[in-house]
PDB file of C-alpha atoms and ligand atoms in Angstrom:
ATOM      1  CA  MET A   1      10.816 -47.561   1.130  1.00  0.00           C
ATOM      2  CA  THR A   2       7.214 -46.987   0.148  1.00  0.00           C
ATOM      3  CA  THR A   3       4.271 -49.331   0.400  1.00  0.00           C
ATOM      4  CA  GLY A   4       2.353 -47.745  -2.437  1.00  0.00           C
ATOM      5  CA  HIS A   5      -0.486 -46.953  -0.020  1.00  0.00           C
ATOM      6  CA  GLU A   6       0.734 -43.632   1.387  1.00  0.00           C
ATOM      7  CA  PRO A   7      -1.524 -40.634   0.813  1.00  0.00           C
ATOM      8  CA  ARG A   8      -0.581 -39.125  -2.558  1.00  0.00           C
ATOM      9  CA  HIS A   9       0.638 -35.865  -0.978  1.00  0.00           C
ATOM     10  CA  ALA A  10       2.926 -37.600   1.523  1.00  0.00           C
ATOM     11  CA  ALA A  11       6.076 -37.255  -0.614  1.00  0.00           C
ATOM     12  CA  THR A  12       5.722 -33.491  -1.109  1.00  0.00           C
ATOM     13  CA  ALA A  13       5.997 -30.663   1.411  1.00  0.00           C
ATOM     14  CA  PRO A  14       2.610 -29.432   2.588  1.00  0.00           C
ATOM     15  CA  ALA A  15       1.426 -26.537   0.458  1.00  0.00           C
ATOM     16  CA  THR A  16       1.787 -23.106   2.082  1.00  0.00           C
ATOM     17  CA  PRO A  17      -1.653 -22.051   3.281  1.00  0.00           C
ATOM     18  CA  LYS A  18      -2.717 -18.995   1.301  1.00  0.00           C
ATOM     19  CA  VAL A  19      -5.240 -17.653   3.774  1.00  0.00           C
ATOM     20  CA  PRO A  20      -4.230 -15.964   7.026  1.00  0.00           C
ATOM     21  CA  ALA A  21      -4.363 -17.758  10.360  1.00  0.00           C
ATOM     22  CA  PRO A  22      -7.423 -16.766  12.398  1.00  0.00           C
ATOM     23  CA  ILE A  23      -6.995 -14.199  15.175  1.00  0.00           C
ATOM     24  CA  GLU A  24      -8.337 -15.242  18.585  1.00  0.00           C
ATOM     25  CA  VAL A  25     -10.623 -12.633  20.118  1.00  0.00           C
ATOM     26  CA  ASP A  26     -10.889 -11.900  23.844  1.00  0.00           C
ATOM     27  CA  LEU A  27     -13.940  -9.700  24.271  1.00  0.00           C
ATOM     28  CA  HIS A  28     -12.757  -8.621  27.742  1.00  0.00           C
ATOM     29  CA  ALA A  29      -9.290  -7.490  26.622  1.00  0.00           C
ATOM     30  CA  PRO A  30      -8.591  -3.877  25.682  1.00  0.00           C
ATOM     31  CA  LEU A  31      -8.969  -2.964  22.035  1.00  0.00           C
ATOM     32  CA  ARG A  32      -5.261  -2.081  22.030  1.00  0.00           C
ATOM     33  CA  ASP A  33      -4.337  -5.708  22.748  1.00  0.00           C
ATOM     34  CA  HIS A  34      -6.452  -6.871  19.853  1.00  0.00           C
ATOM     35  CA  TRP A  35      -4.830  -4.295  17.575  1.00  0.00           C
ATOM     36  CA  ARG A  36      -1.324  -5.335  18.590  1.00  0.00           C
ATOM     37  CA  LYS A  37      -2.157  -8.983  18.048  1.00  0.00           C
ATOM     38  CA  ARG A  38      -3.249  -8.106  14.533  1.00  0.00           C
ATOM     39  CA  LEU A  39      -0.072  -6.093  13.936  1.00  0.00           C
ATOM     40  CA  GLU A  40       2.087  -8.994  15.067  1.00  0.00           C
ATOM     41  CA  ARG A  41       0.325 -11.206  12.542  1.00  0.00           C
ATOM     42  CA  ASN A  42       0.032  -8.554   9.866  1.00  0.00           C
ATOM     43  CA  GLN A  43       0.186 -10.855   6.909  1.00  0.00           C
ATOM     44  CA  ASP A  44      -2.571 -11.682   4.527  1.00  0.00           C
ATOM     45  CA  TRP A  45      -2.600 -13.110   1.011  1.00  0.00           C
ATOM     46  CA  TYR A  46      -3.731 -11.853  -2.351  1.00  0.00           C
ATOM     47  CA  ALA A  47      -3.636 -13.936  -5.534  1.00  0.00           C
ATOM     48  CA  GLY A  48      -1.539 -16.515  -3.692  1.00  0.00           C
ATOM     49  CA  THR A  49       1.086 -13.919  -2.713  1.00  0.00           C
ATOM     50  CA  PRO A  50       1.696 -12.446   0.772  1.00  0.00           C
ATOM     51  CA  ILE A  51       0.398  -8.913   1.255  1.00  0.00           C
ATOM     52  CA  LEU A  52       0.954  -6.530   4.178  1.00  0.00           C
ATOM     53  CA  LYS A  53      -2.414  -4.807   4.230  1.00  0.00           C
ATOM     54  CA  TYR A  54      -5.461  -5.112   6.452  1.00  0.00           C
ATOM     55  CA  PRO A  55      -8.815  -5.854   4.815  1.00  0.00           C
ATOM     56  CA  GLU A  56     -10.149  -2.517   6.060  1.00  0.00           C
ATOM     57  CA  SER A  57      -7.166  -0.705   4.509  1.00  0.00           C
ATOM     58  CA  LEU A  58      -8.009  -2.305   1.182  1.00  0.00           C
ATOM     59  CA  ARG A  59     -11.636  -1.186   1.589  1.00  0.00           C
ATOM     60  CA  ILE A  60     -10.456   2.365   2.285  1.00  0.00           C
ATOM     61  CA  TYR A  61      -8.376   2.210  -0.887  1.00  0.00           C
ATOM     62  CA  GLU A  62     -11.488   1.108  -2.796  1.00  0.00           C
ATOM     63  CA  HIS A  63     -13.298   4.191  -1.519  1.00  0.00           C
ATOM     64  CA  LEU A  64     -10.385   6.470  -2.482  1.00  0.00           C
ATOM     65  CA  LEU A  65     -10.137   4.901  -5.932  1.00  0.00           C
ATOM     66  CA  TRP A  66     -13.872   5.284  -6.389  1.00  0.00           C
ATOM     67  CA  LEU A  67     -13.767   8.962  -5.370  1.00  0.00           C
ATOM     68  CA  SER A  68     -10.785   9.851  -7.556  1.00  0.00           C
ATOM     69  CA  LYS A  69     -10.782   7.284 -10.412  1.00  0.00           C
ATOM     70  CA  PRO A  70      -7.072   7.644 -11.200  1.00  0.00           C
ATOM     71  CA  ASP A  71      -5.358   6.375 -14.364  1.00  0.00           C
ATOM     72  CA  VAL A  72      -2.309   5.213 -12.443  1.00  0.00           C
ATOM     73  CA  VAL A  73      -1.429   4.109  -8.924  1.00  0.00           C
ATOM     74  CA  ILE A  74       2.195   4.840  -8.055  1.00  0.00           C
ATOM     75  CA  GLU A  75       3.158   2.459  -5.275  1.00  0.00           C
ATOM     76  CA  LEU A  76       6.316   3.167  -3.254  1.00  0.00           C
ATOM     77  CA  GLY A  77       7.432   0.014  -1.407  1.00  0.00           C
ATOM     78  CA  VAL A  78       6.239  -3.183  -3.041  1.00  0.00           C
ATOM     79  CA  TRP A  79       7.746  -6.158  -1.163  1.00  0.00           C
ATOM     80  CA  GLN A  80       6.362  -9.324  -2.826  1.00  0.00           C
ATOM     81  CA  GLY A  81       4.135  -7.447  -5.265  1.00  0.00           C
ATOM     82  CA  ALA A  82       0.708  -8.615  -4.070  1.00  0.00           C
ATOM     83  CA  SER A  83      -0.284  -5.036  -3.287  1.00  0.00           C
ATOM     84  CA  SER A  84       0.635  -3.995  -6.854  1.00  0.00           C
ATOM     85  CA  LEU A  85      -1.567  -6.799  -8.179  1.00  0.00           C
ATOM     86  CA  TRP A  86      -4.340  -5.720  -5.833  1.00  0.00           C
ATOM     87  CA  PHE A  87      -4.174  -2.060  -6.958  1.00  0.00           C
ATOM     88  CA  ARG A  88      -4.063  -3.125 -10.606  1.00  0.00           C
ATOM     89  CA  ASP A  89      -7.095  -5.385 -10.135  1.00  0.00           C
ATOM     90  CA  ALA A  90      -9.010  -2.716  -8.198  1.00  0.00           C
ATOM     91  CA  LEU A  91      -8.353  -0.276 -11.058  1.00  0.00           C
ATOM     92  CA  LEU A  92      -9.491  -2.888 -13.578  1.00  0.00           C
ATOM     93  CA  ARG A  93     -12.745  -3.381 -11.638  1.00  0.00           C
ATOM     94  CA  LEU A  94     -13.344   0.352 -11.867  1.00  0.00           C
ATOM     95  CA  THR A  95     -13.167   0.241 -15.679  1.00  0.00           C
ATOM     96  CA  ARG A  96     -16.732  -1.114 -15.474  1.00  0.00           C
ATOM     97  CA  TYR A  97     -17.869   1.910 -13.471  1.00  0.00           C
ATOM     98  CA  GLY A  98     -16.390   4.865 -15.326  1.00  0.00           C
ATOM     99  CA  GLY A  99     -12.759   4.427 -14.255  1.00  0.00           C
ATOM    100  CA  ALA A 100      -9.735   4.781 -16.539  1.00  0.00           C
ATOM    101  CA  SER A 101      -9.939   2.422 -19.522  1.00  0.00           C
ATOM    102  CA  SER A 102      -6.263   1.326 -19.472  1.00  0.00           C
ATOM    103  CA  PRO A 103      -5.115   1.731 -15.881  1.00  0.00           C
ATOM    104  CA  ARG A 104      -1.559   1.032 -14.763  1.00  0.00           C
ATOM    105  CA  VAL A 105       0.407   0.549 -11.585  1.00  0.00           C
ATOM    106  CA  VAL A 106       3.959   1.876 -11.345  1.00  0.00           C
ATOM    107  CA  ALA A 107       5.612   0.080  -8.443  1.00  0.00           C
ATOM    108  CA  VAL A 108       8.924   1.267  -6.959  1.00  0.00           C
ATOM    109  CA  ASP A 109      11.181  -0.668  -4.605  1.00  0.00           C
ATOM    110  CA  VAL A 110      14.913  -0.749  -3.824  1.00  0.00           C
ATOM    111  CA  ASP A 111      14.789  -4.411  -4.842  1.00  0.00           C
ATOM    112  CA  VAL A 112      12.075  -5.487  -7.249  1.00  0.00           C
ATOM    113  CA  SER A 113      13.330  -9.054  -7.744  1.00  0.00           C
ATOM    114  CA  ILE A 114      11.037 -10.498  -5.053  1.00  0.00           C
ATOM    115  CA  ALA A 115       8.058  -8.619  -6.455  1.00  0.00           C
ATOM    116  CA  ARG A 116       8.873  -9.743  -9.992  1.00  0.00           C
ATOM    117  CA  ARG A 117       8.781 -13.373  -8.823  1.00  0.00           C
ATOM    118  CA  GLY A 118       5.539 -12.955  -6.857  1.00  0.00           C
ATOM    119  CA  ILE A 119       3.735 -10.996  -9.543  1.00  0.00           C
ATOM    120  CA  SER A 120       4.747 -13.174 -12.473  1.00  0.00           C
ATOM    121  CA  ALA A 121       3.802 -16.357 -10.583  1.00  0.00           C
ATOM    122  CA  ALA A 122       0.301 -14.940 -10.127  1.00  0.00           C
ATOM    123  CA  ASP A 123      -0.093 -13.263 -13.526  1.00  0.00           C
ATOM    124  CA  PRO A 124       2.265 -14.073 -16.405  1.00  0.00           C
ATOM    125  CA  ALA A 125       0.807 -11.146 -18.415  1.00  0.00           C
ATOM    126  CA  TRP A 126       1.500  -8.573 -15.670  1.00  0.00           C
ATOM    127  CA  GLU A 127       3.743  -6.376 -17.818  1.00  0.00           C
ATOM    128  CA  ASP A 128       0.682  -5.140 -19.749  1.00  0.00           C
ATOM    129  CA  SER A 129      -0.456  -3.210 -16.702  1.00  0.00           C
ATOM    130  CA  ILE A 130       2.332  -3.010 -14.098  1.00  0.00           C
ATOM    131  CA  ASP A 131       5.757  -1.330 -14.307  1.00  0.00           C
ATOM    132  CA  LEU A 132       8.352  -2.375 -11.738  1.00  0.00           C
ATOM    133  CA  VAL A 133      10.980   0.297 -11.083  1.00  0.00           C
ATOM    134  CA  GLN A 134      14.039  -0.625  -9.038  1.00  0.00           C
ATOM    135  CA  ALA A 135      14.950   2.596  -7.260  1.00  0.00           C
ATOM    136  CA  ASP A 136      15.319   4.295  -3.890  1.00  0.00           C
ATOM    137  CA  VAL A 137      12.555   6.772  -3.055  1.00  0.00           C
ATOM    138  CA  CYS A 138      15.232   9.001  -1.512  1.00  0.00           C
ATOM    139  CA  ASP A 139      17.141   9.241  -4.818  1.00  0.00           C
ATOM    140  CA  PRO A 140      16.152  12.606  -6.351  1.00  0.00           C
ATOM    141  CA  SER A 141      16.116  11.070  -9.852  1.00  0.00           C
ATOM    142  CA  THR A 142      13.446   8.464  -8.946  1.00  0.00           C
ATOM    143  CA  PRO A 143      10.342  10.663  -9.440  1.00  0.00           C
ATOM    144  CA  GLU A 144      11.571  11.605 -12.940  1.00  0.00           C
ATOM    145  CA  ARG A 145      12.162   7.952 -13.796  1.00  0.00           C
ATOM    146  CA  VAL A 146       8.592   7.214 -12.740  1.00  0.00           C
ATOM    147  CA  GLU A 147       7.217  10.237 -14.588  1.00  0.00           C
ATOM    148  CA  ARG A 148       8.819   9.062 -17.832  1.00  0.00           C
ATOM    149  CA  LEU A 149       6.614   5.943 -17.634  1.00  0.00           C
ATOM    150  CA  LEU A 150       3.390   7.950 -17.381  1.00  0.00           C
ATOM    151  CA  ALA A 151       1.201   8.965 -20.302  1.00  0.00           C
ATOM    152  CA  PRO A 152       0.980  12.769 -20.657  1.00  0.00           C
ATOM    153  CA  GLY A 153      -1.626  14.138 -18.241  1.00  0.00           C
ATOM    154  CA  ALA A 154      -2.005  10.813 -16.395  1.00  0.00           C
ATOM    155  CA  ARG A 155      -4.021  11.257 -13.185  1.00  0.00           C
ATOM    156  CA  CYS A 156      -2.145   9.508 -10.397  1.00  0.00           C
ATOM    157  CA  MET A 157      -2.774   8.338  -6.871  1.00  0.00           C
ATOM    158  CA  VAL A 158       0.394   7.779  -4.810  1.00  0.00           C
ATOM    159  CA  VAL A 159       0.731   5.183  -2.035  1.00  0.00           C
ATOM    160  CA  GLU A 160       3.810   5.453   0.200  1.00  0.00           C
ATOM    161  CA  ASP A 161       4.581   2.136   1.927  1.00  0.00           C
ATOM    162  CA  SER A 162       8.394   1.999   1.974  1.00  0.00           C
ATOM    163  CA  ALA A 163      10.567   2.275   5.083  1.00  0.00           C
ATOM    164  CA  HIS A 164       8.289   4.430   7.287  1.00  0.00           C
ATOM    165  CA  THR A 165      11.054   6.775   8.442  1.00  0.00           C
ATOM    166  CA  LEU A 166      11.231  10.561   8.443  1.00  0.00           C
ATOM    167  CA  ASP A 167      13.606  10.569   5.459  1.00  0.00           C
ATOM    168  CA  THR A 168      11.731   8.144   3.208  1.00  0.00           C
ATOM    169  CA  THR A 169       8.368   9.735   4.005  1.00  0.00           C
ATOM    170  CA  LEU A 170       9.614  13.270   3.341  1.00  0.00           C
ATOM    171  CA  ALA A 171      11.433  12.227   0.157  1.00  0.00           C
ATOM    172  CA  SER A 172       8.309  10.473  -1.125  1.00  0.00           C
ATOM    173  CA  LEU A 173       6.060  13.434  -0.388  1.00  0.00           C
ATOM    174  CA  ARG A 174       8.506  15.936  -1.879  1.00  0.00           C
ATOM    175  CA  GLY A 175       9.274  13.855  -4.945  1.00  0.00           C
ATOM    176  CA  PHE A 176       5.908  12.384  -5.874  1.00  0.00           C
ATOM    177  CA  ALA A 177       3.138  14.711  -4.625  1.00  0.00           C
ATOM    178  CA  ARG A 178       3.331  16.783  -7.808  1.00  0.00           C
ATOM    179  CA  LEU A 179       2.175  13.698  -9.761  1.00  0.00           C
ATOM    180  CA  VAL A 180      -1.113  13.494  -7.822  1.00  0.00           C
ATOM    181  CA  ALA A 181      -4.123  14.720  -9.784  1.00  0.00           C
ATOM    182  CA  PRO A 182      -6.325  17.555  -8.479  1.00  0.00           C
ATOM    183  CA  LYS A 183      -8.787  15.969  -6.025  1.00  0.00           C
ATOM    184  CA  GLY A 184      -6.565  12.883  -6.107  1.00  0.00           C
ATOM    185  CA  PHE A 185      -4.975  11.194  -3.098  1.00  0.00           C
ATOM    186  CA  PHE A 186      -1.522  10.697  -1.629  1.00  0.00           C
ATOM    187  CA  VAL A 187      -1.750   8.002   1.046  1.00  0.00           C
ATOM    188  CA  VAL A 188       1.111   7.679   3.516  1.00  0.00           C
ATOM    189  CA  GLU A 189       0.745   4.347   5.258  1.00  0.00           C
ATOM    190  CA  ASP A 190       1.734   3.386   8.780  1.00  0.00           C
ATOM    191  CA  GLY A 191       1.673   6.678  10.667  1.00  0.00           C
ATOM    192  CA  VAL A 192       0.855   4.207  13.434  1.00  0.00           C
ATOM    193  CA  VAL A 193       4.632   3.825  13.957  1.00  0.00           C
ATOM    194  CA  ASP A 194       4.468   7.154  15.805  1.00  0.00           C
ATOM    195  CA  VAL A 195       1.492   6.347  18.044  1.00  0.00           C
ATOM    196  CA  GLU A 196       2.892   5.096  21.373  1.00  0.00           C
ATOM    197  CA  GLU A 197      -0.262   3.176  22.305  1.00  0.00           C
ATOM    198  CA  LEU A 198      -0.372   1.322  18.994  1.00  0.00           C
ATOM    199  CA  ARG A 199       3.231   0.822  17.839  1.00  0.00           C
ATOM    200  CA  LEU A 200       5.209  -2.387  18.290  1.00  0.00           C
ATOM    201  CA  ASP A 201       8.774  -2.452  19.636  1.00  0.00           C
ATOM    202  CA  GLY A 202      11.323  -2.123  16.886  1.00  0.00           C
ATOM    203  CA  TYR A 203       9.133  -0.081  14.592  1.00  0.00           C
ATOM    204  CA  PRO A 204      10.801   2.863  12.890  1.00  0.00           C
ATOM    205  CA  ARG A 205       9.567   6.369  13.657  1.00  0.00           C
ATOM    206  CA  GLY A 206       9.116   9.577  11.733  1.00  0.00           C
ATOM    207  CA  VAL A 207       6.073   9.166   9.472  1.00  0.00           C
ATOM    208  CA  MET A 208       3.763  11.582  11.277  1.00  0.00           C
ATOM    209  CA  PRO A 209       6.461  14.228  11.909  1.00  0.00           C
ATOM    210  CA  ALA A 210       7.309  14.049   8.190  1.00  0.00           C
ATOM    211  CA  ILE A 211       3.671  14.498   7.178  1.00  0.00           C
ATOM    212  CA  ARG A 212       3.227  17.435   9.572  1.00  0.00           C
ATOM    213  CA  ARG A 213       6.434  19.087   8.385  1.00  0.00           C
ATOM    214  CA  TRP A 214       5.565  18.618   4.709  1.00  0.00           C
ATOM    215  CA  LEU A 215       1.985  19.880   5.102  1.00  0.00           C
ATOM    216  CA  ARG A 216       3.458  23.179   6.371  1.00  0.00           C
ATOM    217  CA  SER A 217       5.531  23.592   3.187  1.00  0.00           C
ATOM    218  CA  GLU A 218       4.352  25.428   0.069  1.00  0.00           C
ATOM    219  CA  GLN A 219       3.914  22.111  -1.724  1.00  0.00           C
ATOM    220  CA  GLY A 220       2.060  20.548   1.200  1.00  0.00           C
ATOM    221  CA  ALA A 221      -0.307  23.492   1.451  1.00  0.00           C
ATOM    222  CA  GLU A 222      -2.011  22.153  -1.682  1.00  0.00           C
ATOM    223  CA  PHE A 223      -3.064  19.017   0.223  1.00  0.00           C
ATOM    224  CA  ILE A 224      -5.777  18.537   2.834  1.00  0.00           C
ATOM    225  CA  PRO A 225      -5.664  15.742   5.433  1.00  0.00           C
ATOM    226  CA  ARG A 226      -8.821  13.613   5.178  1.00  0.00           C
ATOM    227  CA  PRO A 227      -9.097  11.698   8.491  1.00  0.00           C
ATOM    228  CA  ASP A 228     -12.836  11.533   7.798  1.00  0.00           C
ATOM    229  CA  LEU A 229     -12.041   8.965   5.077  1.00  0.00           C
ATOM    230  CA  ASP A 230     -10.236   6.724   7.570  1.00  0.00           C
ATOM    231  CA  VAL A 231     -13.635   5.235   8.243  1.00  0.00           C
ATOM    232  CA  TYR A 232     -13.124   1.955  10.109  1.00  0.00           C
ATOM    233  CA  GLY A 233     -11.968   3.362  13.443  1.00  0.00           C
ATOM    234  CA  ILE A 234      -8.544   2.146  14.450  1.00  0.00           C
ATOM    235  CA  SER A 235      -6.225   1.956  11.429  1.00  0.00           C
ATOM    236  CA  ASN A 236      -2.612   2.179  10.359  1.00  0.00           C
ATOM    237  CA  PHE A 237      -3.244   5.124   8.039  1.00  0.00           C
ATOM    238  CA  THR A 238      -3.128   7.520  11.024  1.00  0.00           C
ATOM    239  CA  GLY A 239      -3.046  11.020   9.539  1.00  0.00           C
ATOM    240  CA  GLY A 240      -1.884   9.732   6.163  1.00  0.00           C
ATOM    241  CA  ILE A 241      -4.840  10.200   3.824  1.00  0.00           C
ATOM    242  CA  LEU A 242      -4.060  13.439   1.984  1.00  0.00           C
ATOM    243  CA  GLN A 243      -6.171  14.893  -0.813  1.00  0.00           C
ATOM    244  CA  ARG A 244      -4.949  17.411  -3.331  1.00  0.00           C
ATOM    245  CA  ALA A 245      -7.080  20.526  -3.629  1.00  0.00           C
ATOM    246  CA  GLY A 246      -8.414  21.815  -6.922  1.00  0.00           C
ATOM    247  CA  ALA A 247     -10.916  20.829  -9.541  1.00  0.00           C
ATOM    248  CA  PRO A 248     -10.397  17.487 -11.279  1.00  0.00           C
ATOM    249  CA  ASP A 249      -9.156  17.777 -14.881  1.00  0.00           C
ATOM    250  CA  GLY A 250     -11.606  17.325 -17.727  1.00  0.00           C
TER     251      GLY A 250
HETATM  252  C1  LIG B 301       6.160  -2.664   4.028  1.00  0.00           C
HETATM  253  S1  LIG B 301       6.995  -3.342   2.654  1.00  0.00           S
HETATM  254  C2  LIG B 301       5.841  -3.054   1.353  1.00  0.00           C
HETATM  255  C3  LIG B 301       4.609  -3.870   1.511  1.00  0.00           C
HETATM  256  C4  LIG B 301       3.679  -3.915   0.318  1.00  0.00           C
HETATM  257  N1  LIG B 301       3.322  -2.600  -0.144  1.00  0.00           N
HETATM  258  C5  LIG B 301       2.421  -4.662   0.711  1.00  0.00           C
HETATM  259  O1  LIG B 301       1.413  -4.005   1.038  1.00  0.00           O
HETATM  260  O2  LIG B 301       2.446  -5.899   0.700  1.00  0.00           O
HETATM  261  C6  LIG B 301       8.230  -2.144   2.414  1.00  0.00           C
HETATM  262  C7  LIG B 301       9.020  -2.251   1.126  1.00  0.00           C
HETATM  263  O3  LIG B 301       9.685  -0.989   0.946  1.00  0.00           O
HETATM  264  C8  LIG B 301      10.942  -1.200   0.376  1.00  0.00           C
HETATM  265  N2  LIG B 301      11.813  -0.049   0.701  1.00  0.00           N
HETATM  266  C9  LIG B 301      12.400   0.237   1.884  1.00  0.00           C
HETATM  267  N3  LIG B 301      13.103   1.379   1.797  1.00  0.00           N
HETATM  268  C10 LIG B 301      12.942   1.830   0.518  1.00  0.00           C
HETATM  269  C11 LIG B 301      13.425   2.963  -0.195  1.00  0.00           C
HETATM  270  N4  LIG B 301      14.246   3.856   0.395  1.00  0.00           N
HETATM  271  N5  LIG B 301      13.072   3.122  -1.488  1.00  0.00           N
HETATM  272  C12 LIG B 301      12.270   2.201  -2.098  1.00  0.00           C
HETATM  273  N6  LIG B 301      11.785   1.104  -1.473  1.00  0.00           N
HETATM  274  C13 LIG B 301      12.105   0.920  -0.185  1.00  0.00           C
HETATM  275  C14 LIG B 301      11.421  -2.519   0.976  1.00  0.00           C
HETATM  276  O4  LIG B 301      12.357  -3.123   0.112  1.00  0.00           O
HETATM  277  C15 LIG B 301      10.111  -3.298   1.110  1.00  0.00           C
HETATM  278  O5  LIG B 301       9.924  -4.159  -0.008  1.00  0.00           O
END
């Protein structure tokens, strides 16, 4: 029974807050504790959709996009799709500053249904600028499927954010590094899984060993680690910012 005087929102579930909960800071606790607290709560929001990236990671991406001005971001591991929207929007911002005029994001995940829901709720016109590819990064045919979506000569940046294991990291590097433009970037996220002081229980392992192994290969020898671009101190990109050598095209 209602009285007609309840607050108007009383009959509906409270809306999900679309900003993260604040992190309490103890200035006397070790930095490591603060980092772990952030990892435990590692969820933020973008365009009303959950995103698994720190603000400083997004700033680093802005620097990398500025330095390399790619036509396409190839994102491996998409989850709810907010990161694909973020990369697309960051590329669109760059169109005002000499970036590609019609940038795209090609986003790969073993299951793109969740991303399709998240992205289309935020932007019904997403298909103009984002391709969702349902595929496993370990499947040797996946890089070719992605390549078929690219315009000839497209300059790509690759972001690996899938399962953070040795196998997925190696497969991503081996399969997708050739699509990175000269002077462009391949970013492997979450090398932090292999840093004992920083990792959480239950994390996978293998990202940093995969990067080290791949950098020793003929293909990896074309890439240079750029820890100097991991500029905000502690980060989850540990060892994962890789730049392709060579002169940029055109
Ligand atoms: C960490 S989440 C991605 C987070 C997202 N990039 C963000 O920043 O919000 C990892 C995603 O990788 C996907 N994934 C895991 N293993 C994969 C594989 N072998 N190939 C493709 N995608 C994979 C999972 O389905 C999951 O959606």
